[in-house]
Tab-separated table of C-alpha atoms and ligand atoms in Angstrom:
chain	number	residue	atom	x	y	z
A	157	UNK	CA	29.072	-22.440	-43.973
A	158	UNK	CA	27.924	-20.426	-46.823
A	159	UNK	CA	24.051	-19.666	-45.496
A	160	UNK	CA	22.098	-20.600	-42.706
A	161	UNK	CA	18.116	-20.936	-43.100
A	162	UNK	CA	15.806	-20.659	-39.997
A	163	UNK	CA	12.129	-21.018	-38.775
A	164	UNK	CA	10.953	-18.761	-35.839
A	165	UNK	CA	7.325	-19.414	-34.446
A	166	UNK	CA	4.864	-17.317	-34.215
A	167	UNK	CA	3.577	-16.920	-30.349
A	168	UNK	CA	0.692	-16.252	-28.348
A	169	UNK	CA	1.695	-12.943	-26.373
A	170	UNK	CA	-0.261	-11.821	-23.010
A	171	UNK	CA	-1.515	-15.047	-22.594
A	172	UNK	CA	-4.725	-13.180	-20.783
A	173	UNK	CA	-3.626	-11.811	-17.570
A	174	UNK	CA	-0.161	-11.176	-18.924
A	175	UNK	CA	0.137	-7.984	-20.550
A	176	UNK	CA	3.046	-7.544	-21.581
A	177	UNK	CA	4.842	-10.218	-19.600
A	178	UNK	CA	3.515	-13.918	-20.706
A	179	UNK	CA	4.158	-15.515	-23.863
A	180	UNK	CA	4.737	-18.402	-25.283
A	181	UNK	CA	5.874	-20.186	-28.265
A	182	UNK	CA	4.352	-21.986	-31.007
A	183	UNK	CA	4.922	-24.507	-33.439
A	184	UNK	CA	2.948	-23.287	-36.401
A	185	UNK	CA	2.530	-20.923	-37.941
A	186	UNK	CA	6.319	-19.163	-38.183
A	187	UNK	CA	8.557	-16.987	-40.521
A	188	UNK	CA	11.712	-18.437	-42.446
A	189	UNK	CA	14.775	-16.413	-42.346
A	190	UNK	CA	17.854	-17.371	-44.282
A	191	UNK	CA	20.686	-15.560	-44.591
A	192	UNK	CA	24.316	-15.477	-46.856
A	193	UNK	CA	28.098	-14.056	-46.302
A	194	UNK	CA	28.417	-11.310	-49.272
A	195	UNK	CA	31.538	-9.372	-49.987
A	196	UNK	CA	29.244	-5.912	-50.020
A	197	UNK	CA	30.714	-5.346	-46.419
A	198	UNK	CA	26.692	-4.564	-46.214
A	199	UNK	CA	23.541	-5.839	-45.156
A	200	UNK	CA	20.833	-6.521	-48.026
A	201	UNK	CA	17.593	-8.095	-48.076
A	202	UNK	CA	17.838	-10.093	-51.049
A	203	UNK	CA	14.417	-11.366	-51.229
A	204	UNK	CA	11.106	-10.786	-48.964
A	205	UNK	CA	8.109	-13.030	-50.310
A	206	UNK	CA	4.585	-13.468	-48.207
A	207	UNK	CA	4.264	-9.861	-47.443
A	208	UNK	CA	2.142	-8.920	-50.639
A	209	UNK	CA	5.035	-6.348	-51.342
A	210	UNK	CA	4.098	-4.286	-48.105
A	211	UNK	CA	7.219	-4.531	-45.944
A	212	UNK	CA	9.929	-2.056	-46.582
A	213	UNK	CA	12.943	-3.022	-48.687
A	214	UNK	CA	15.069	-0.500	-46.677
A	215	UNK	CA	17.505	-2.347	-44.934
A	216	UNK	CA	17.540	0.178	-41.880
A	217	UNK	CA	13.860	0.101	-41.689
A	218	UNK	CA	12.625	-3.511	-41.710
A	219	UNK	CA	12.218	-5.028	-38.990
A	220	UNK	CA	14.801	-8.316	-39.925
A	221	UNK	CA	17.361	-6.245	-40.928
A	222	UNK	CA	17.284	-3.602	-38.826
A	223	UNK	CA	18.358	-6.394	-36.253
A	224	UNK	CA	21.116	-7.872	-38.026
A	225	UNK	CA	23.199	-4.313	-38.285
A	226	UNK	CA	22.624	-3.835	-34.827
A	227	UNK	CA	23.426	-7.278	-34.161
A	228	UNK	CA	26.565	-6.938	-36.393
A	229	UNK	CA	27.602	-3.460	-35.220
A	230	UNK	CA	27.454	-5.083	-31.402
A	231	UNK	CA	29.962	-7.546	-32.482
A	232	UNK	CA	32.520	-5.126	-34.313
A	233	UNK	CA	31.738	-7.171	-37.551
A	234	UNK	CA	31.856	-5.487	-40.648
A	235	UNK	CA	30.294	-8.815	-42.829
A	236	UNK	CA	28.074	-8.386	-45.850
A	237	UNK	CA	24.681	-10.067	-45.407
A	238	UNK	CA	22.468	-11.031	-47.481
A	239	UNK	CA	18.987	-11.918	-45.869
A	240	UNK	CA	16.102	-13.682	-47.520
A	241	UNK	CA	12.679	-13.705	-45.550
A	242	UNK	CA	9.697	-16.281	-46.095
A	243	UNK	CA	6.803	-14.393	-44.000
A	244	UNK	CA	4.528	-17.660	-43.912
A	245	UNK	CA	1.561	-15.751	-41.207
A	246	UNK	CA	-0.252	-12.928	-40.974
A	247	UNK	CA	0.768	-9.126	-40.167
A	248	UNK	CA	-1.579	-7.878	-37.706
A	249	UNK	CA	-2.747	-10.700	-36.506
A	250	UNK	CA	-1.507	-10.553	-32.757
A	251	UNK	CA	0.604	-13.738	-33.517
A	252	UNK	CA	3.984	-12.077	-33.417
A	253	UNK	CA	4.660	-11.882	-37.024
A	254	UNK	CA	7.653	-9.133	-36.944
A	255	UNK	CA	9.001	-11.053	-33.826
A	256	UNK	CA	9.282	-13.928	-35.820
A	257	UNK	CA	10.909	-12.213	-38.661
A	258	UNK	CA	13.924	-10.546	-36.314
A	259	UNK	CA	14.225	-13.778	-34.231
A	260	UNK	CA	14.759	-15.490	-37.680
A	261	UNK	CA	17.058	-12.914	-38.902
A	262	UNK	CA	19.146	-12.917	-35.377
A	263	UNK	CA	19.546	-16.812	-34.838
A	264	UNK	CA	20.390	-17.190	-38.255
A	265	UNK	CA	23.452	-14.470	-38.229
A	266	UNK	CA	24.811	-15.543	-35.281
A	267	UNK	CA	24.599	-19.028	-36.273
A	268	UNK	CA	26.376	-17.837	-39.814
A	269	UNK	CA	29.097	-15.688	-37.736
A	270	UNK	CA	29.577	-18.930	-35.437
A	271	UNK	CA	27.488	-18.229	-32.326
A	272	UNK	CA	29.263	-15.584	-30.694
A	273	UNK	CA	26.398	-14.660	-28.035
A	274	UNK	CA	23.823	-17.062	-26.807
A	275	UNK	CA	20.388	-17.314	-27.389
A	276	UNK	CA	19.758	-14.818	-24.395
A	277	UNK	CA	22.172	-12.331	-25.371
A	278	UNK	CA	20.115	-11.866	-29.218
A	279	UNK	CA	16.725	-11.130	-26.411
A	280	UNK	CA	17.920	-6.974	-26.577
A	281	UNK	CA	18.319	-6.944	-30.381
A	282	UNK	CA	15.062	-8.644	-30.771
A	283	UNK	CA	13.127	-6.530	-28.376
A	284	UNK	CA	14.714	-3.365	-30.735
A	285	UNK	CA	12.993	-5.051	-33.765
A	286	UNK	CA	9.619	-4.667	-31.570
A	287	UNK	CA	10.375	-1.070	-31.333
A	288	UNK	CA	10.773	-0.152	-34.970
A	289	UNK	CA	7.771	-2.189	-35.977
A	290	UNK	CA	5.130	-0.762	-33.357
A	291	UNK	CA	7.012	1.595	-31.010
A	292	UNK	CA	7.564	-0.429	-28.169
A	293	UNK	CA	10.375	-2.912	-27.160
A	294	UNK	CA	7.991	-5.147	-25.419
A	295	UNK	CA	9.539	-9.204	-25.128
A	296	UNK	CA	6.582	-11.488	-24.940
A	297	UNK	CA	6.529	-12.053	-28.212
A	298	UNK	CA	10.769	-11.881	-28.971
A	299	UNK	CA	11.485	-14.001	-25.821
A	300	UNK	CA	8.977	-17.306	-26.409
A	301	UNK	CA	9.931	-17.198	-30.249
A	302	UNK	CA	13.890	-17.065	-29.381
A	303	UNK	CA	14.147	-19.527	-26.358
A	304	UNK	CA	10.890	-21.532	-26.761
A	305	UNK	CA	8.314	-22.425	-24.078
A	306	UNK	CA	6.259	-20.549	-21.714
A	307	UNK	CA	8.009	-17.363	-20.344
A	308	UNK	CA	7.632	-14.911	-18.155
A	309	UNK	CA	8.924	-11.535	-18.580
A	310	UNK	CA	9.517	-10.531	-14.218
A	311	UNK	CA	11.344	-6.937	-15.543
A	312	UNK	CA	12.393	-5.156	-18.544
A	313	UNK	CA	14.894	-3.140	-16.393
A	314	UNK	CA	16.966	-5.113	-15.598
A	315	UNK	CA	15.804	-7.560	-18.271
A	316	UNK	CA	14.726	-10.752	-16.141
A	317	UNK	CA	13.006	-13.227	-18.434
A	318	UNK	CA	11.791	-17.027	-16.662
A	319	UNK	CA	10.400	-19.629	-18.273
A	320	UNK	CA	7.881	-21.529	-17.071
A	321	UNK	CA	6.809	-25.129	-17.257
A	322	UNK	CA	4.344	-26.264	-19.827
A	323	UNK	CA	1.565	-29.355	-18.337
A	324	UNK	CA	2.617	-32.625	-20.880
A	325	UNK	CA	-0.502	-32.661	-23.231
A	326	UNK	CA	-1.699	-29.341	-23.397
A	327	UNK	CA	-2.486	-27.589	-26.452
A	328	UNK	CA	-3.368	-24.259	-28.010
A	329	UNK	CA	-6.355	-23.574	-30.822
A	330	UNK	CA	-5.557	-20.539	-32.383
A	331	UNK	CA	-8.245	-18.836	-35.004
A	332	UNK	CA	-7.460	-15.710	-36.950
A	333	UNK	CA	-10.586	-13.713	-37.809
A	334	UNK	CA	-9.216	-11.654	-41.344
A	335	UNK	CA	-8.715	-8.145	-40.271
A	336	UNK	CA	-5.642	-6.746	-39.217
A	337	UNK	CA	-5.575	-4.770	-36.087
A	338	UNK	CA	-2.029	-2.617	-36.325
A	339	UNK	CA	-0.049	-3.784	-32.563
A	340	UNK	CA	0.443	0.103	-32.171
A	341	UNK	CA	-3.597	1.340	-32.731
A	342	UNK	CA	-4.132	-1.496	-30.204
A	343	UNK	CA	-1.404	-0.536	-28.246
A	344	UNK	CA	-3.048	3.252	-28.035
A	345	UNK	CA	-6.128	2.085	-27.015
A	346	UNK	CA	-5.390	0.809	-23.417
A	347	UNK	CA	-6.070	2.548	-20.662
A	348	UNK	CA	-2.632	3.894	-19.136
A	349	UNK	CA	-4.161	4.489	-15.354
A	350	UNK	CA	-5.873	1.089	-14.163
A	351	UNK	CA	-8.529	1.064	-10.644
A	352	UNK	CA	-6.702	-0.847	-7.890
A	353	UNK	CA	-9.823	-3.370	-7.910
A	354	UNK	CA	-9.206	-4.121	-11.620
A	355	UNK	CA	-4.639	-4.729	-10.564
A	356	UNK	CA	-5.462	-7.046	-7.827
A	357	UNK	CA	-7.889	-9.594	-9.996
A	358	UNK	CA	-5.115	-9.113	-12.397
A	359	UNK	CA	-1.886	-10.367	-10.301
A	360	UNK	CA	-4.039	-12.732	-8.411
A	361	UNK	CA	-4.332	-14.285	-11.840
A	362	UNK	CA	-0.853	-14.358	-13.492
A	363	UNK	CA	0.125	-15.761	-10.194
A	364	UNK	CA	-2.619	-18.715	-10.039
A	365	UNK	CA	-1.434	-18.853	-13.796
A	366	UNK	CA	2.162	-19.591	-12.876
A	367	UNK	CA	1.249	-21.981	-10.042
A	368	UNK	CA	-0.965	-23.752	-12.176
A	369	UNK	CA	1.870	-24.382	-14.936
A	370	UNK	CA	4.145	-25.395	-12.060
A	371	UNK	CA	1.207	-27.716	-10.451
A	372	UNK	CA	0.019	-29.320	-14.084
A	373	UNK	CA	-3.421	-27.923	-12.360
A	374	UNK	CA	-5.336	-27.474	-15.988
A	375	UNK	CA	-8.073	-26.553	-14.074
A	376	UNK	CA	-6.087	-23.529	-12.043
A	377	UNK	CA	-4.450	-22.237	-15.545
A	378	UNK	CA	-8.141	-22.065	-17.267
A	379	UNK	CA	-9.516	-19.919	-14.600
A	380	UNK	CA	-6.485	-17.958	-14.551
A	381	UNK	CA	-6.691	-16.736	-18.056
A	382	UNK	CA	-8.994	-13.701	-17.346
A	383	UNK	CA	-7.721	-10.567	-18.112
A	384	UNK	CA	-10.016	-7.304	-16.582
A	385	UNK	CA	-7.375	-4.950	-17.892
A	386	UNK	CA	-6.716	-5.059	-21.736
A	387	UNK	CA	-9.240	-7.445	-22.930
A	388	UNK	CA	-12.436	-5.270	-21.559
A	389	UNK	CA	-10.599	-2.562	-23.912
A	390	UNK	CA	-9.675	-4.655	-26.745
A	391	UNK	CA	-11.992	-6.730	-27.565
A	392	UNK	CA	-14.414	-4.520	-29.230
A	393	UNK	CA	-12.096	-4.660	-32.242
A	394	UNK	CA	-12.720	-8.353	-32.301
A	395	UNK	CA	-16.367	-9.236	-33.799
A	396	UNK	CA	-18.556	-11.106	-31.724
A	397	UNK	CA	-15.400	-11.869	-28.915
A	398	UNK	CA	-17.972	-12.834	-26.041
A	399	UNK	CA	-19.671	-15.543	-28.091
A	400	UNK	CA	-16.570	-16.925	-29.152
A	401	UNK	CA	-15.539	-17.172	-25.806
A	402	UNK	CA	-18.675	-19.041	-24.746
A	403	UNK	CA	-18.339	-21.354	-28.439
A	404	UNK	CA	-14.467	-21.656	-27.112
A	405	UNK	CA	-15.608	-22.915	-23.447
A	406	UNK	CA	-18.484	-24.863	-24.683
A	407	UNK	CA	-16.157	-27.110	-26.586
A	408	UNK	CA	-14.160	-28.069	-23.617
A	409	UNK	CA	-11.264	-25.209	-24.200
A	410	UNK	CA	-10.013	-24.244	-20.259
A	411	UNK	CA	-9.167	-20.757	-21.064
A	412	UNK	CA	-9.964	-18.318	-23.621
A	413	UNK	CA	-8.040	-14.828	-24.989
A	414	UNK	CA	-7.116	-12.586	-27.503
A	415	UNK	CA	-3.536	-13.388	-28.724
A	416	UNK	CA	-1.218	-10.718	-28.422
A	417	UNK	CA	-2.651	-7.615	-29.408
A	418	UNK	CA	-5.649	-9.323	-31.583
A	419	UNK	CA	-7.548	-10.587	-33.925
A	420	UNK	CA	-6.287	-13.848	-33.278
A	421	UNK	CA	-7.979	-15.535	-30.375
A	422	UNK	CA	-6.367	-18.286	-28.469
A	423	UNK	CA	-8.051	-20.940	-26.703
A	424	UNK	CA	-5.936	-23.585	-24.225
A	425	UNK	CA	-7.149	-27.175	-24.195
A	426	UNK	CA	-6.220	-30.076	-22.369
A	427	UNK	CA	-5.239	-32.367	-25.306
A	428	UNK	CA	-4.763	-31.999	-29.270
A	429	UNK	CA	-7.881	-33.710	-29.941
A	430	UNK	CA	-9.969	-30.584	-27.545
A	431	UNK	CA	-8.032	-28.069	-29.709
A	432	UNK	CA	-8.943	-29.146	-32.789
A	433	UNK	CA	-12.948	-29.029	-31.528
A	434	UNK	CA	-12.093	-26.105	-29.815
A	435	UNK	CA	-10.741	-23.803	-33.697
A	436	UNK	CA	-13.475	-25.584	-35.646
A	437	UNK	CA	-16.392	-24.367	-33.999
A	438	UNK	CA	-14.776	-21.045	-33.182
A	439	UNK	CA	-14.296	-21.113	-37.518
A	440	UNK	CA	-17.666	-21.818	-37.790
A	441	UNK	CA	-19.114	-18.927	-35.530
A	442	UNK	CA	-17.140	-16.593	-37.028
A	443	UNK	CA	-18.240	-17.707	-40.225
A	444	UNK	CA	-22.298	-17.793	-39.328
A	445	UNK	CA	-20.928	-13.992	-38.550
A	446	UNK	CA	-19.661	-13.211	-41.956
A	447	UNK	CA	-15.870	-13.304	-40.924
A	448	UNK	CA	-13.728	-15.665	-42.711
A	449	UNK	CA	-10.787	-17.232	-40.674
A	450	UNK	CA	-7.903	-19.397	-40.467
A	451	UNK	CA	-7.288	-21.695	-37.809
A	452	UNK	CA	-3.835	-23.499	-35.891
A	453	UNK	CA	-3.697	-26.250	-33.552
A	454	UNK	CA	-0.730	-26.566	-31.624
A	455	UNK	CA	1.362	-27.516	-28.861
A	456	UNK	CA	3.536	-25.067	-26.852
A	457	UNK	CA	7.054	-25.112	-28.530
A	458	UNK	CA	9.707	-26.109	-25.943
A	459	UNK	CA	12.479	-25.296	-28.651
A	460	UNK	CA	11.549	-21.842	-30.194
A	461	UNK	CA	13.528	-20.949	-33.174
A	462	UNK	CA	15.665	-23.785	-34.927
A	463	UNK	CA	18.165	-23.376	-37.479
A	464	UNK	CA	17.105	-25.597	-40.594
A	465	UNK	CA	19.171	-28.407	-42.005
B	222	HSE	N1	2.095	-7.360	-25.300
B	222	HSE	C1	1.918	-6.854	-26.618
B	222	HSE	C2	0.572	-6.165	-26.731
B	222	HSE	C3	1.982	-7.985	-27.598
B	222	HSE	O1	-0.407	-6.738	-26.267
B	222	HSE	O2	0.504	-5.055	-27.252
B	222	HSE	C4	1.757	-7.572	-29.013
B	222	HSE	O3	2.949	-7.266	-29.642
C-alpha cells in the first residue's frame, strides 16, 4: 500500500448542555487527508489546498502533522510521510475543522503503517492536535470524528469516552453564519466560576439528554438541549441567535444550539425532511439580517472517519 486517502467529518461539539463533553459526528461537511511512504525518514506536508494559504506549512506546527510525528514517534517508527490535506469546511466555524484535519491525518497513518493501535488508542494524539490549534486538548470534537456517533466524554483523566445511541431518523440542520469566531477567543470568554443554580439546570439536562438518546424520547432530547452556562456567554458573538432559535423551533426543529464554539448553529429534527425546513429558514433570517450563510443537513454519522477506496 503505497498511500492511503481519508475523510473525517466535521462534528457538532457541546451539543448544548455538553460543554466540553457531548459531540457527535457528522456526515458532511469533512476534511480529506491522504497520506504517502517517502524515503525522507521525515514527515512533509506535500500539499494543503482549501485553507486560502492560511495554515502553516511547518510540519511541527500544523495541526495534521503535528499528529502524525507524535503518532510516529509513539510507535518507534522512523517512516517518511508525506501528507496531503483537502480542508473542504470552514476554520472557525465551531464545526471541528482542525479535528477533522488530525483525525484524517491519524487514521490514515496508521492505516498506511498497518493499524498498529485501534481507533481508541489515536483519541490522545488527536486530543494533542486540539491543543496546538486552540490551547486546549478538549475531545468532543476528536472523539465523534474518530469513532463516529454520539459520545460522551465521562473524564479526561482517566480518559473515559461512551458513546451513546442515536434515535433511527433523526437529523441535524446545521447553518454557518460567515464570520469566524477563533475556538480560543471563545474559549476565553466563558465564565470559569459558574452559580450552583446555573450547574444543576445544567446536569439535569445532559442527563435527560442521555436518557432521551437511550429512550428514542425526541421529545426528552429537544428539551434537553438548553445550555444556561456557555450559550448565555456565547451567543452574543452570534447575530441575531435568539431569533434564530425561535425561526429554528418554529419550523419543527426539537432543539436548538450553537455548534461547538460558534458561528455555526445546530438545530436537531426528527426526520431529514424537518432539517431541511429547519437550515432554510434559518438561511433566510440570517439573510433578511445581512449575514450570508451556508447550510448542511445531516444525519448523525455512526462510522466517523473512513479510509477511502
Ligand atoms: N468544547 C469546545 C468548546 C468545542 O466549546 O470550546 C470547540 O472546539
Amino acid at each position: 500500500m503505497s498511500s492511503v486517502r481519508v475523510f473525517a467529518p466535521a462534528t457538532v461539539a457541546n451539543v448544548g448542555c455538553g460543554y466540553d463533553v457531548l459531540g457527535f459526528a457528522l456526515y458532511r461537511p469533512g476534511d480529506e487527508v491522504a497520506v504517502r511512504l517517502t524515503d525522507s525518514g521525515k514527515v512533509t506536508l506535500d500539499q494543503v489546498e482549501g485553507d486560502d494559504g492560511r495554515l502553516p506549512l511547518d510540519p511541527e506546527k500544523n495541526t495534521v502533522s503535528s499528529v502524525v510525528i507524535s503518532y510516529l514517534e509513539h510507535i518507534g517508527s522512523k517512516q517518511g510521510v508525506g501528507i496531503s490535506l483537502h480542508k473542504k469546511m470552514p476554520f472557525g466555524s465551531g464545526l471541528g475543522s482542525s479535528a477533522a484535519s488530525a483525525v484524517g491525518g491519524l487514521v490514515a497513518v496508521n492505516e498506511i503503517m498497518g493499524r498498529p493501535l485501534d481507533r481508541s488508542e489515536l483519541l490522545p494524539f488527536a486530543m494533542e492536535g486540539e491543543r496546538l490549534a486552540c490551547g486546549n486538548a478538549h475531545a468532543d470534537n476528536v472523539a465523534p470524528s474518530l469513532l463516529g456517533g454520539f459520545v460522551l466524554i465521562r473524564s479526561y483523566d482517566p480518559l473515559d469516552v461512551i458513546s451513546l445511541p442515536v434515535p433511527g431518523d433523526i437529523c441535524c440542520a446545521l447553518v454557518y453564519p460567515h464570520i469566524e469566531i477563533p475556538t480560543l477567543a471563545a474559549r476565553q470568554i466563558i465564565r470559569q466560576n459558574i452559580p450552583m443554580s446555573g450547574a444543576i439546570r445544567q446536569w439535569g439536562n445532559v442527563g435527560a439528554l442521555v436518557a432521551g438518546l437511550y429512550r428514542d424520547d425526541l421529545e426528552l432530547i429537544g428539551r434537553s438541549l438548553e445550555d444556561f452556562i456557555v450559550e448565555p456567554v456565547r451567543k452574543m458573538l452570534i447575530p441575531g441567535f435568539d431569533g434564530l432559535r425561535e425561526t429554528a423551533v418554529a419550523n419543527g426543529a426539537l432543539g436548538f444550539g450553537i455548534s461547538g464554539s460558534g458561528p455555526t448553529v445546530f438545530s436537531l429534527c426528527r426526520n431529514k425532511t424537518c432539517a431541511e425546513a429547519a437550515a432554510k429558514a434559518l438561511v433566510s433570517e440570517l439573510a433578511g439580517n445581512g449575514v450570508a450563510s451556508t447550510s448542511w443537513v445531516s444525519k448523525i454519522n455512526s462510522e466517523g472517519a473512513v479510509v477511502l477506496k
